[in-house]
XYZ file of C-alpha atoms in Angstrom:
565
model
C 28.843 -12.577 -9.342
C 26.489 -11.474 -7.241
C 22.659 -11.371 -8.440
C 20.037 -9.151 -7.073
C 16.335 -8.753 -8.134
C 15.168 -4.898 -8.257
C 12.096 -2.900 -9.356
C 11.502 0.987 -10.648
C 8.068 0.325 -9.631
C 7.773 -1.295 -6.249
C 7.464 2.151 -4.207
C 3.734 2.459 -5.041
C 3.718 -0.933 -2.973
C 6.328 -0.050 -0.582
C 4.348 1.217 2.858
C 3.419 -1.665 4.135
C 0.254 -0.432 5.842
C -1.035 1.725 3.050
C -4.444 0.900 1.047
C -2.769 2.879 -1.982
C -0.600 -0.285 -2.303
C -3.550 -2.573 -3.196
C -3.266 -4.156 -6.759
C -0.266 -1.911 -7.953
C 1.644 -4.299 -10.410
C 5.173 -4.744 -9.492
C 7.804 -5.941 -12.249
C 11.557 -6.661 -11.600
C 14.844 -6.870 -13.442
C 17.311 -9.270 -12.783
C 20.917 -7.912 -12.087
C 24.379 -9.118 -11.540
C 27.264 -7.453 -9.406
C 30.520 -8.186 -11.115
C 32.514 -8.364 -7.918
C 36.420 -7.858 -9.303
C 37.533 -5.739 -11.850
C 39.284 -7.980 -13.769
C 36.130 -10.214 -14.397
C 34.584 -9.752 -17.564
C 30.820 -8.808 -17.776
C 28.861 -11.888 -17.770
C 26.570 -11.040 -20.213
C 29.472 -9.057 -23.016
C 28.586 -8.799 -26.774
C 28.747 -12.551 -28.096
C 30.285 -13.363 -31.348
C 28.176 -13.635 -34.327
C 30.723 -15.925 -35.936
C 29.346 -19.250 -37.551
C 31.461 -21.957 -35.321
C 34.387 -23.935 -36.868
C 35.370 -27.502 -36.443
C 35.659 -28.343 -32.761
C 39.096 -29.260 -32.987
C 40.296 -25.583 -34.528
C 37.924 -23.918 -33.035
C 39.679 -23.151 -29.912
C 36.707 -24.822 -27.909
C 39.001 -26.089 -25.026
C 40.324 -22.479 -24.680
C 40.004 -21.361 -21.362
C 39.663 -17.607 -19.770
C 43.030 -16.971 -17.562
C 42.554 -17.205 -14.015
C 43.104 -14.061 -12.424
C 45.105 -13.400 -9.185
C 43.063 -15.137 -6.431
C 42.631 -18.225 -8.618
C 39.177 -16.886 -10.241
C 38.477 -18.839 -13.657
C 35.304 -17.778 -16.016
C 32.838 -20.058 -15.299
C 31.921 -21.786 -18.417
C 35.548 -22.205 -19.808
C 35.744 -26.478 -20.482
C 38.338 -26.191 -18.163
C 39.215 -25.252 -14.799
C 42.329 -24.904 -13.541
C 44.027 -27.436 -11.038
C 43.776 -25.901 -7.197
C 45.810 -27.294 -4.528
C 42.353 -28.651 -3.533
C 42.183 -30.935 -6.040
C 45.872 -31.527 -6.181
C 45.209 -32.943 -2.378
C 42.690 -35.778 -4.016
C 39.653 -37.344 -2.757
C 38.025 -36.183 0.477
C 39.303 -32.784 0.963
C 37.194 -30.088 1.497
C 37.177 -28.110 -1.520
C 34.790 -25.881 -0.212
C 37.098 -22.852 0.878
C 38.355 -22.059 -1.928
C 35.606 -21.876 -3.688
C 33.797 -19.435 -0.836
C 36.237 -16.771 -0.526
C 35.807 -14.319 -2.940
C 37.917 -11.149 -2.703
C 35.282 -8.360 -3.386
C 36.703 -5.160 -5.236
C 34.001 -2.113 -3.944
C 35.956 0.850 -5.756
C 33.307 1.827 -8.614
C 31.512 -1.129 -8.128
C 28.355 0.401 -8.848
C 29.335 0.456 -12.662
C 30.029 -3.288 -12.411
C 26.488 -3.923 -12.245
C 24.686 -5.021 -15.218
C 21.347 -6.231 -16.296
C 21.269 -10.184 -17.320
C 18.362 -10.293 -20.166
C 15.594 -11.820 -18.397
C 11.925 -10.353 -19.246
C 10.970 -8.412 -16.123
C 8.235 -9.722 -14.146
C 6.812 -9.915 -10.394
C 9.927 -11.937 -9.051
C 9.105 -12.904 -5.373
C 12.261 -15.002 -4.587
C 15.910 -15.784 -6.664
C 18.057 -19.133 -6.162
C 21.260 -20.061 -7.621
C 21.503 -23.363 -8.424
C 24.652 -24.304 -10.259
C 27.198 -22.260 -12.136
C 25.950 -19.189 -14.132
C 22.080 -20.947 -13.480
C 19.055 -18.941 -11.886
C 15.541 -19.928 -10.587
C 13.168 -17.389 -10.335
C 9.548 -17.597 -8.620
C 7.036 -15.398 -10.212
C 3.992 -14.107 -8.281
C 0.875 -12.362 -9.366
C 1.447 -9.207 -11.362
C -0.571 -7.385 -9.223
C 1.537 -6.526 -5.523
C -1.874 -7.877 -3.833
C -3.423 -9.865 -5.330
C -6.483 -11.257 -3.520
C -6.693 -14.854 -3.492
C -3.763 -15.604 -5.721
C -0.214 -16.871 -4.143
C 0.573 -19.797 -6.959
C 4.067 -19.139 -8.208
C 5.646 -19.604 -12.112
C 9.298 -20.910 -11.584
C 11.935 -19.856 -13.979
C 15.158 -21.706 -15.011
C 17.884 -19.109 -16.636
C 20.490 -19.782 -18.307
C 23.724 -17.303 -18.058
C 26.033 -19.256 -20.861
C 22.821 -19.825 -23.533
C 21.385 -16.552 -22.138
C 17.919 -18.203 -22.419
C 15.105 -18.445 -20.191
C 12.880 -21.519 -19.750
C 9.788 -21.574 -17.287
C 10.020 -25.096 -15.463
C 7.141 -25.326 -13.007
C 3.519 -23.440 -12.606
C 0.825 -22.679 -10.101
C 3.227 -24.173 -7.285
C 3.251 -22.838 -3.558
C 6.970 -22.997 -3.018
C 10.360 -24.993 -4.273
C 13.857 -25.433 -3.029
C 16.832 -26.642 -4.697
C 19.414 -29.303 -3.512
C 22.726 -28.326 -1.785
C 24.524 -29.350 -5.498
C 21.474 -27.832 -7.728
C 20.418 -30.786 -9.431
C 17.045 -31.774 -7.993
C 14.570 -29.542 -6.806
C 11.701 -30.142 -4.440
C 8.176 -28.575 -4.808
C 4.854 -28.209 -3.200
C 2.134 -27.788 -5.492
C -1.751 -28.610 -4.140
C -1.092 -29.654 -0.879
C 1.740 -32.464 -2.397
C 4.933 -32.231 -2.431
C 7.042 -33.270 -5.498
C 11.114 -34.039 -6.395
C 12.245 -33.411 -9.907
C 15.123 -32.988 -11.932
C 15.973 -28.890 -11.951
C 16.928 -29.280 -15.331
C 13.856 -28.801 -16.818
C 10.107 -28.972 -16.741
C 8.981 -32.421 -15.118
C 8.127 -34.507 -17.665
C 4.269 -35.208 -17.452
C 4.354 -33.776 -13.870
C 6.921 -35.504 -11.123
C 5.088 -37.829 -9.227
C 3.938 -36.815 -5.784
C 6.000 -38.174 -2.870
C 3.714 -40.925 -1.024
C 3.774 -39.089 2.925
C 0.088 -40.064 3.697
C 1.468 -43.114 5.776
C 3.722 -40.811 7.786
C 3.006 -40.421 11.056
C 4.304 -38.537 14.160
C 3.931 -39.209 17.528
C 2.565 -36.739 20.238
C 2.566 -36.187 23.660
C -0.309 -33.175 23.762
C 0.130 -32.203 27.648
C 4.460 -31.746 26.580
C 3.315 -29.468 23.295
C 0.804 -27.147 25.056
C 3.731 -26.514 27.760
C 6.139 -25.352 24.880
C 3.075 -23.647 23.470
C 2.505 -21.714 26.839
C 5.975 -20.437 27.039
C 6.118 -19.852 23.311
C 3.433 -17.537 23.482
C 5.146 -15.458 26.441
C 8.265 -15.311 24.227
C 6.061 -13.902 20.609
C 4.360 -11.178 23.369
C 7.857 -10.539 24.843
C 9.629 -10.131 21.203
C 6.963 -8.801 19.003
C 4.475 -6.216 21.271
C 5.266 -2.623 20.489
C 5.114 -1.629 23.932
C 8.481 -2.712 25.505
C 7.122 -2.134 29.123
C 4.058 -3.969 27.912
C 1.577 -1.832 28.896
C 2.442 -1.764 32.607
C 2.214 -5.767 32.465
C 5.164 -7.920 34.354
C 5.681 -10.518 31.773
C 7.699 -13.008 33.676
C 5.461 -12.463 36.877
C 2.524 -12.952 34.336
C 3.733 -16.032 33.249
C 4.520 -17.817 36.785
C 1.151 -16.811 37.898
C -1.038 -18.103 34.984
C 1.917 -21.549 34.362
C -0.541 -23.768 37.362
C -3.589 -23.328 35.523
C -1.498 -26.077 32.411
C -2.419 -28.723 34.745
C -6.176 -28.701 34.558
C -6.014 -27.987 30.901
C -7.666 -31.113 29.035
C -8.096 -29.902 25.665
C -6.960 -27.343 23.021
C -10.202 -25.482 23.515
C -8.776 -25.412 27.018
C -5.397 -24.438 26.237
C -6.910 -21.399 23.786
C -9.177 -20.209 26.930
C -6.000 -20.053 29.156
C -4.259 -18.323 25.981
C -7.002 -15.570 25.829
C -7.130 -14.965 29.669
C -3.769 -14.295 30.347
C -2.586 -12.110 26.972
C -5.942 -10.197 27.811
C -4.281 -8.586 30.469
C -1.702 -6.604 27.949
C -5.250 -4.282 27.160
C -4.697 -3.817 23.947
C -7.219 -4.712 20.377
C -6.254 -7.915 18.069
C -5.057 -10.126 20.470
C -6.220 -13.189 19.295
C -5.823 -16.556 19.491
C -6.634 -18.805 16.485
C -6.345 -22.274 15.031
C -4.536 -25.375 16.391
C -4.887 -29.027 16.867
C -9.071 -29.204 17.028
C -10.556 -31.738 16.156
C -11.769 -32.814 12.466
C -16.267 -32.663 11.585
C -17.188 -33.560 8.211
C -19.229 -30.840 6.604
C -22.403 -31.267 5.555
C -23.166 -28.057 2.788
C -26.817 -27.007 2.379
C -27.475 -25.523 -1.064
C -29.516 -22.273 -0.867
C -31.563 -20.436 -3.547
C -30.643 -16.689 -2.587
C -34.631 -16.093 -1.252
C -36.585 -15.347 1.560
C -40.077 -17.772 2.178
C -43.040 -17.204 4.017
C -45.545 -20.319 4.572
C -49.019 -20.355 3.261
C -51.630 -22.898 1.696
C -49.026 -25.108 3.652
C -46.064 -24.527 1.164
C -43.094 -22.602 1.118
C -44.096 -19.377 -1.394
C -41.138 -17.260 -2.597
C -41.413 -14.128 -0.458
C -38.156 -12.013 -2.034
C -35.967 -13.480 -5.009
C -32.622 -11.606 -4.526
C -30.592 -10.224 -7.605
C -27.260 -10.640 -8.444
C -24.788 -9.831 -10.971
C -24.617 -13.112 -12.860
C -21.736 -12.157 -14.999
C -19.976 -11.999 -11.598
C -18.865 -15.577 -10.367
C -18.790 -13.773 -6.570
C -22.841 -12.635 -7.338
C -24.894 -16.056 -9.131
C -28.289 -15.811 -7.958
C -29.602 -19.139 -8.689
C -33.181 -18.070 -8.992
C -32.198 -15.199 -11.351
C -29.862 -17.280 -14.135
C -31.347 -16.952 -17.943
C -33.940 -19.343 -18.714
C -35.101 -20.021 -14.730
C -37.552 -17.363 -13.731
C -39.321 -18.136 -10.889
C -40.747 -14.988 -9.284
C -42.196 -13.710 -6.268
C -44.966 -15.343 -4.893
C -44.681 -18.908 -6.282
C -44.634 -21.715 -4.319
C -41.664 -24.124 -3.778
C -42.884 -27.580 -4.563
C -40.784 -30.240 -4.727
C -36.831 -30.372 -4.965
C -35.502 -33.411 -6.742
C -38.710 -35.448 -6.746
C -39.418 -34.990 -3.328
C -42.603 -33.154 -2.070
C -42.287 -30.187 0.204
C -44.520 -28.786 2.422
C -45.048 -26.676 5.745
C -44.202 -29.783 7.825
C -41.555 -30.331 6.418
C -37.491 -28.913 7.481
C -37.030 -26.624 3.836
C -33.317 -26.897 4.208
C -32.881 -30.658 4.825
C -34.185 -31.044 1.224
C -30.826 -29.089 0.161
C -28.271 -30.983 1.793
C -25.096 -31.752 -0.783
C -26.780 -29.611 -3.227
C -24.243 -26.450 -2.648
C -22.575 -26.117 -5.984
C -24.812 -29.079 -7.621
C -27.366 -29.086 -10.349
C -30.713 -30.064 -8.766
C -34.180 -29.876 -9.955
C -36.794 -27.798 -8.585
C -40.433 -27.884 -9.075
C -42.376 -24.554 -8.628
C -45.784 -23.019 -9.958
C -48.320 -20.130 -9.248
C -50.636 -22.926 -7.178
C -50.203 -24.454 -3.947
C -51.549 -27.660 -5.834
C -49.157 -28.028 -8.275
C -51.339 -28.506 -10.585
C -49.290 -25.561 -13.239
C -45.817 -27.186 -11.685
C -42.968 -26.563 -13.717
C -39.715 -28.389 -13.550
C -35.928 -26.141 -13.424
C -32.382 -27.260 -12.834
C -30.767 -24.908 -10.690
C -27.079 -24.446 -8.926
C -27.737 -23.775 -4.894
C -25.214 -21.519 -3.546
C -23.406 -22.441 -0.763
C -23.947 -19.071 1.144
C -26.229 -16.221 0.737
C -24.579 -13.678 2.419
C -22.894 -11.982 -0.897
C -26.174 -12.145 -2.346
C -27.767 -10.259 0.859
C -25.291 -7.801 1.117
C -24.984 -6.788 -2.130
C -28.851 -6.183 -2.323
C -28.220 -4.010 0.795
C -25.914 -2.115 -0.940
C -28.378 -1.339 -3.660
C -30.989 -1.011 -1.543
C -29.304 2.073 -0.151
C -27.999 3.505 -3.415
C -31.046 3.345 -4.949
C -32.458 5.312 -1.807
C -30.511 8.327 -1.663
C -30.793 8.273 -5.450
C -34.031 8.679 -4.975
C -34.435 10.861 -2.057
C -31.623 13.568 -3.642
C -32.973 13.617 -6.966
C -30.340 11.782 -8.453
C -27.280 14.713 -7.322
C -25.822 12.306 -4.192
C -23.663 9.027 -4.730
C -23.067 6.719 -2.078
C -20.348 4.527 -1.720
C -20.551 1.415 0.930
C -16.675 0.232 1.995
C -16.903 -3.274 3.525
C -13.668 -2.906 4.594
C -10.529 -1.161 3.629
C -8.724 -4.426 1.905
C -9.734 -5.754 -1.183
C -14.004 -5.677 -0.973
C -13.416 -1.825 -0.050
C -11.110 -1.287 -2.833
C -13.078 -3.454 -5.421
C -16.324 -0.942 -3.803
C -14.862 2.488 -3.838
C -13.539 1.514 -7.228
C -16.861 0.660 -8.556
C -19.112 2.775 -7.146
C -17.196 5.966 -6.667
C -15.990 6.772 -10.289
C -18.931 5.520 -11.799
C -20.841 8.179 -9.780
C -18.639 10.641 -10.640
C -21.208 13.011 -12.182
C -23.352 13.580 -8.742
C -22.798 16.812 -6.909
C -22.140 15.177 -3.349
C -21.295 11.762 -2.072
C -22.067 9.943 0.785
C -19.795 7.245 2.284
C -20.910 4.340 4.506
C -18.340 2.292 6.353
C -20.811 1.070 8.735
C -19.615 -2.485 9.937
C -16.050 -1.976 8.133
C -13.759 -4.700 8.928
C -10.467 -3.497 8.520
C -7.650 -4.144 6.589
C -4.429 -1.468 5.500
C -4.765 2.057 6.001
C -7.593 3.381 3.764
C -4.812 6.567 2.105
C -6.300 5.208 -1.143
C -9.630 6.298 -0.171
C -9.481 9.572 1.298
C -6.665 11.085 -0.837
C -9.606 10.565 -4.000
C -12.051 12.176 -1.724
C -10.260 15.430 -0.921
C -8.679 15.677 -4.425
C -9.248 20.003 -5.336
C -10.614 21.056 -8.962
C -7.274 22.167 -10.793
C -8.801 22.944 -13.895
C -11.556 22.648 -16.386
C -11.546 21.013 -19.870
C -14.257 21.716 -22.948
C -14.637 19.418 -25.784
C -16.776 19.804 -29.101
C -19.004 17.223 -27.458
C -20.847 17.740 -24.651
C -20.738 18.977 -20.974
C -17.094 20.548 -19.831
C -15.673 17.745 -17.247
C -13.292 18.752 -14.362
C -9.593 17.464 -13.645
C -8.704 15.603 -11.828
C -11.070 12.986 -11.934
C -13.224 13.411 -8.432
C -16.554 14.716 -6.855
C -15.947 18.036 -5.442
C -18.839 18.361 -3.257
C -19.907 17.836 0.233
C -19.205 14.635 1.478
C -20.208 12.552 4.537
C -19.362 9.609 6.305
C -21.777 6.853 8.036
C -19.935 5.244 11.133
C -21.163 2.524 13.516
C -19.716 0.743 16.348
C -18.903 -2.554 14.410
C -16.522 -0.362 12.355
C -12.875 -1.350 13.372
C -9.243 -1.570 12.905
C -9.228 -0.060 8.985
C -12.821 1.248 9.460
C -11.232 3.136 12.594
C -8.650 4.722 10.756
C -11.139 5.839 7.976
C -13.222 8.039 9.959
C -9.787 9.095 11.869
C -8.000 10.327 8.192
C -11.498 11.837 7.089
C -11.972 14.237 9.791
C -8.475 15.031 9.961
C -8.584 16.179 6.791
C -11.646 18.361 7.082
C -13.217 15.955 4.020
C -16.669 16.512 5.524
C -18.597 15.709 9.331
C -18.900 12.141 10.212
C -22.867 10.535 11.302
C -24.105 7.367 13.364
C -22.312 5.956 16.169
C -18.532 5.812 18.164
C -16.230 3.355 15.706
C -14.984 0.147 17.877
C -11.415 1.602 19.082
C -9.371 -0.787 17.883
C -6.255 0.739 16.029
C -3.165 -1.361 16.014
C -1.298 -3.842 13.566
C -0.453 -7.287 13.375
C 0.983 -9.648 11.584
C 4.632 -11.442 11.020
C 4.554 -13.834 14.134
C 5.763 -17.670 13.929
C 3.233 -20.488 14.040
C 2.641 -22.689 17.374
C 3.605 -26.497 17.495
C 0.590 -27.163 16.303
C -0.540 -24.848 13.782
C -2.218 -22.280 16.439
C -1.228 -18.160 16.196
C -1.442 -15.942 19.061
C -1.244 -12.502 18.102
C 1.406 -9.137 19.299
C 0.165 -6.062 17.954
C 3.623 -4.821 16.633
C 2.327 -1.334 15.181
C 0.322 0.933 17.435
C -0.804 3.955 15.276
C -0.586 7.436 16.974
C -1.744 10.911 16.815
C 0.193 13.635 15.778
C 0.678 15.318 19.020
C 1.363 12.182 20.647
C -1.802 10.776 21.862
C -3.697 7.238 21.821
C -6.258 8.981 19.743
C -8.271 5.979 18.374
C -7.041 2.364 19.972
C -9.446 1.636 23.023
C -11.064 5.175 21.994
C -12.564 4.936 18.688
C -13.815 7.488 16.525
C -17.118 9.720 17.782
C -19.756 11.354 14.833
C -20.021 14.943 15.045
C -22.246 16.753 16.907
C-alpha cells in the first residue's frame, strides 16, 4: 500500500503569498493506494461473527500469496522466501522493497482508511499496516502555535490512539519500535507503541559538548552564503553582479574578522551589492547577557511637588491577554493626576531613577502606594502586575485615538481601519474594525508604518466588493449583500510602509478602490523565505520572489508606491 494524506479544503491556503490564506482551517483524510489488483482492500467489510475457539477458528489461516510473493500483512503467517531459506545474515531487504506496481485503473484502488480528518502536517509508517500522524493547528496559520498531536493508527484493529501532545517534532526508528521526540526544548525516546507512560524521561545532553574552531566555521559560513545567493536569488544574472568575482574580492577581508559581529558586517557589505530589499543577515553565535526585565505600569509621568504624578493612564482591553493595562484592572483605580509614592515599601521621589524601582517586577505582583497628595498623607496601598512592554498598550490607544477622531470629525458616517501589517495584527485589525463599522458610509484605511507580511488579497478584495442586492426584513433598516461598505474609500501611506504595506497601496490603486494620501511607501517588494541555516544558527537572506507589474515593469521594489496628486 501506498498512503497519502489529502484535503478538499487546502486550496483556500494554497498561494503561498496570499493574505486570503490566513487562518483558513485545513482538514485531511488519510488514504491508501492499493498497488496490485489482486490485493484486497485493506480496510474490506469485517465480519460481524462472534469468534470461535482458536483452534477451529481458522486463526492460523493465511491469505495466499499472490504471484510476486505478496502475502496480506496481518495473516499469523508468512510464507518462507528464499531469503529466509538462506538463514541468518542475508539481506532480506530486496525482497521486501520491490513491489511490482499495477497503474491500469489504479485510481479506483484508492480508498479512504477511517481516520477522523484533521490538520495532518506529516505521515510515517512505522511497522506493518501502522501509521503516525502529526497534527497541527486547525487553523492553516496559526499565529504562535506550531505544537503537534501525534497519532498512532492501527490498520488490523482499525483504531486510532493519540500517543504524544504539544511536541515540536518526532521520528521513528529504522524497525518502528522506538520513537524519538522533542518536546520543550528536550528531547525524549519512547516506546512507539503507545503513549509514554507518565512522560519518557528527557535524554540528559546538557553535558554534551562540541568543540569549535570559530576562524574554520566563519570560512564555511562565507562560502555558504555565496552558494544560498547563487541557488536561491531570483535573478539568475544576479542583478548584473559577478558572483564568483564577488566572492574572491571580498574572501581577504576573513582574515581581519575577529568576531561574529565582524563576520555579519562583512556579510552585509558584500550581499549589499546584489541591490535588492530583504537582504538580511540575522542571528548566529553572539554572545549570551542575562536580562534584566523592568515592569511598567502602561502611563506617562510628569514630576512635580518632587514626585512622579500620573500624567496619562492608558486603556486597554483587559479581557484581552495581548491588552492588560495594569493601572486599569477592576478594583485598582488610580487616575490621572495622582502621585506615585512608593513601590514595594520603598519611597520614590524626583531624585530618584522611576524605573530602577521596577526591576524583576515584569509579570510579578508588586505593591504600589499612590494618593491625591504629594505627602502621602491619603496613601493607599494596590497590588498590581507590571507589563513587560508598553508598546501594545501605546499603540492600541493610537489606534483609538484616531478612530475616535474621524468619528468625530465625520459625524459618525466614516470608519477607519489601521493595518499594522498585512500578517496576522492586520488580519486580526481589518477583521475587527472593518465589519464592525460596517454601517458608516465611507472608510478610511491607514497602513502608515505597515510591516509586511503575505500579499494583502484578503484586504482589498472586501474593499472593492459591488452591492448585488438588497434584503428587507420585518425588523428594521434594509441591509445590503454582500457584506461591505460601498462608499468612498481612502488609503493613508507613509514611508515606513514596506514589503506587504507596499503591495497594499500597489493592489488598491490598481483596482481603482479609491486615491491614496501621505507619503512614497519604502520600495521594498520581494519575497523570502526557505533558505538553510548557517553553522551556527545565522540566516542570510535571497529574495527568491520578485513581484512584477503587469506590463513587465519593476513597479514597486526600489520604487515604492507615491500618494496621488
Amino acid at each position: 500500500f501506498l498512503y497519502f494524506a489529502a484535503s478538499t479544503d487546502f486550496g483556500l491556503t494554497a498561494g503561498d503569498s496570499d493574505m486570503s490564506g490566513i487562518a483558513r482551517p485545513v482538514t485531511y483524510n488519510i488514504y491508501a493506494v492499493v498497488l496490485q489488483t489482486n490485493v484486497p482492500s485493506p480496510v474490506a467489510p469485517q465480519s460481524d461473527d462472534e469468534s470461535a475457539d482458536k483452534k477451529s477458528s481458522g486463526a492460523d489461516f493465511e491469505w495466499p500469496a499472490n504471484a510476486n510473493g505478496f502475502s496480506w500483512p496481518f495473516s499469523k503467517k508468512k510464507p518462507a522466501t528464499s531469503a529466509d531459506k538462506a538463514g541468518p545474515g542475508t539481506n532480506q531487504l530486496q525482497e521486501t522493497n520491490l513491489v511490482s506496481i499495477d497503474f491500469e485503473n489504479i485510481l479506483q484502488r484508492i480508498v479512504a482508511l477511517p481516520i477522523p480528518a484533521r490538520n495532518y502536517t506529516d505521515l510515517e509508517a512505522g511497522k506493518s499496516g501502522i501509521l503516525y500522524l502529526a497534527e497541527g493547528p486547525s487553523l492553516a496559520n496559526a499565529p504562535g502555535e506550531s505544537s503537534l498531536t501525534v497519532h498512532r493508527f492501527d490498520l488490523e484493529k482499525r483504531k486510532t490512539d493519540q500517543i504524544l501532545d504539544h511536541v515540536d517534532s518526532f521520528a521513528l526508528s529504522a524497525d518502528g519500535e522506538k520513537m524519538l521526540y522533542r518536546k520543550d526544548g528536550t528531547f525524549h525516546i519512547t516506546d512507539s507503541s503507545k503513549a509514554p507512560d507518565g512522560g519518557a524521561g528527557a535524554l540528559k545532553l546538557d553535558e554534551v559538548e562540541v568543540y569549535v574552531d570559530p576562524p574554520a566555521e566563519w570560512r564555511q559560513m562565507y562560502r555558504e552564503v555565496w552558494r544560498i545567493e547563487r541557488d536561491f536569488f531570483f535573478n539568475p544574472h544576479f542583478n548584473g553582479l559577478d558572483l564568483t568575482n564577488a566572492e574572491r574580492v571580498y574572501e581577504p577581508f576573513l582574515d581581519r574578522v575577529a568576531s561574529r559581529d565582524d563576520l555579519t558586517d562583512l556579510f552585509r557589505q558584500m550581499i549589499g551589492n546584489l541591490d535588492v530589499g530583504h537582504l538580511w543577515v540575522r542571528g548566529g553565535a553572539e554572545p549570551k547577557f542575562d536580562e534584566i526585565n523592568v515592569g511598567l505600569l502602561g502611563t506617562d509621568y510628569e514630576i512635580a511637588h518632587d514626585r512622579y504624578r500620573f500624567k496619562k493612564i492608558y486603556d486597554g482591553q483587559n479581557w484581552n491577554p495581548d491588552l492588560q493595562a495594569p493601572l486599569t484592572q477592576p478594583g485598582v483605580n488610580v487616575k490621572e493626576g495622582e502621585y506615585l509614592l512608593a513601590v514595594n515599601g520603598r519611597d520614590l521621589y524626583a531624585s530618584n531613577n522611576l524605573y530602577s524601582f521596577f526591576q524583576e517586577t515584569a509579570g510579578r505582583q508588586t505593591v504600589i502606594s499612590v494618593g491625591a497628595k504629594p505627602d502621602g498623607s491619603d496613601a493607599r496601598d494596590i497590588t498590581v502586575v507590571p507589563a513587560p512592554n508598553e508598546f501594545a498598550l501605546r499603540n492600541y490607544a493610537w489606534i483609538e485615538g484616531n478612530r475616535r477622531k474621524v468619528d468625530e470629525m465625520t459625524g459618525g458616517r466614516v470608519e477607519y481601519v489601521y493595518l499594522p501589517d498585512t500578517s496576522f495584527g492586520g488580519y486580526k485589525n481589518f477583521n475587527r474594525y472593518f465589519f464592525s463599522q460596517t454601517d458608516k458610509q465611507a472608510a478610511i484605511v491607514d497602513e502608515r508604518f505597515n510591516h509586511g507580511g503575505w500579499l494583502a488579497d484578503y484586504i482589498v478584495d472586501y474593499l472593492r466588493r459591488p452591492v448585488l442586492n438588497r434584503v428587507m426584513t420585518r425588523e428594521g433598516h434594509d441591509i445590503s449583500e454582500p457584506f461591505s461598505i460601498f462608499g468612498p474609500k481612502v488609503m493613508i501611506i507613509n514611508q515606513f510602509a514596506g514589503s506587504g504595506g507596499d503591495a497594499l497601496p500597489w493592489y488598491f490603486r490598481k483596482l481603482n478602490i479609491g486615491p491614496l494620501v501621505g507619503t512614497r511607501t519604502w520600495g521594498g517588494l520581494v519575497g523570502i523565505g526557505g533558505y538553510p541555516s548557517l553553522i551556527d544558527g545565522g540566516t542570510v537572506m535571497a529574495p527568491r520572489w520578485a513581484i512584477y507589474g503587469l506590463h513587465g515593469d519593476w513597479e514597486v521594489e526600489n520604487h515604492g508606491i507615491a500618494p496621488d496628486d
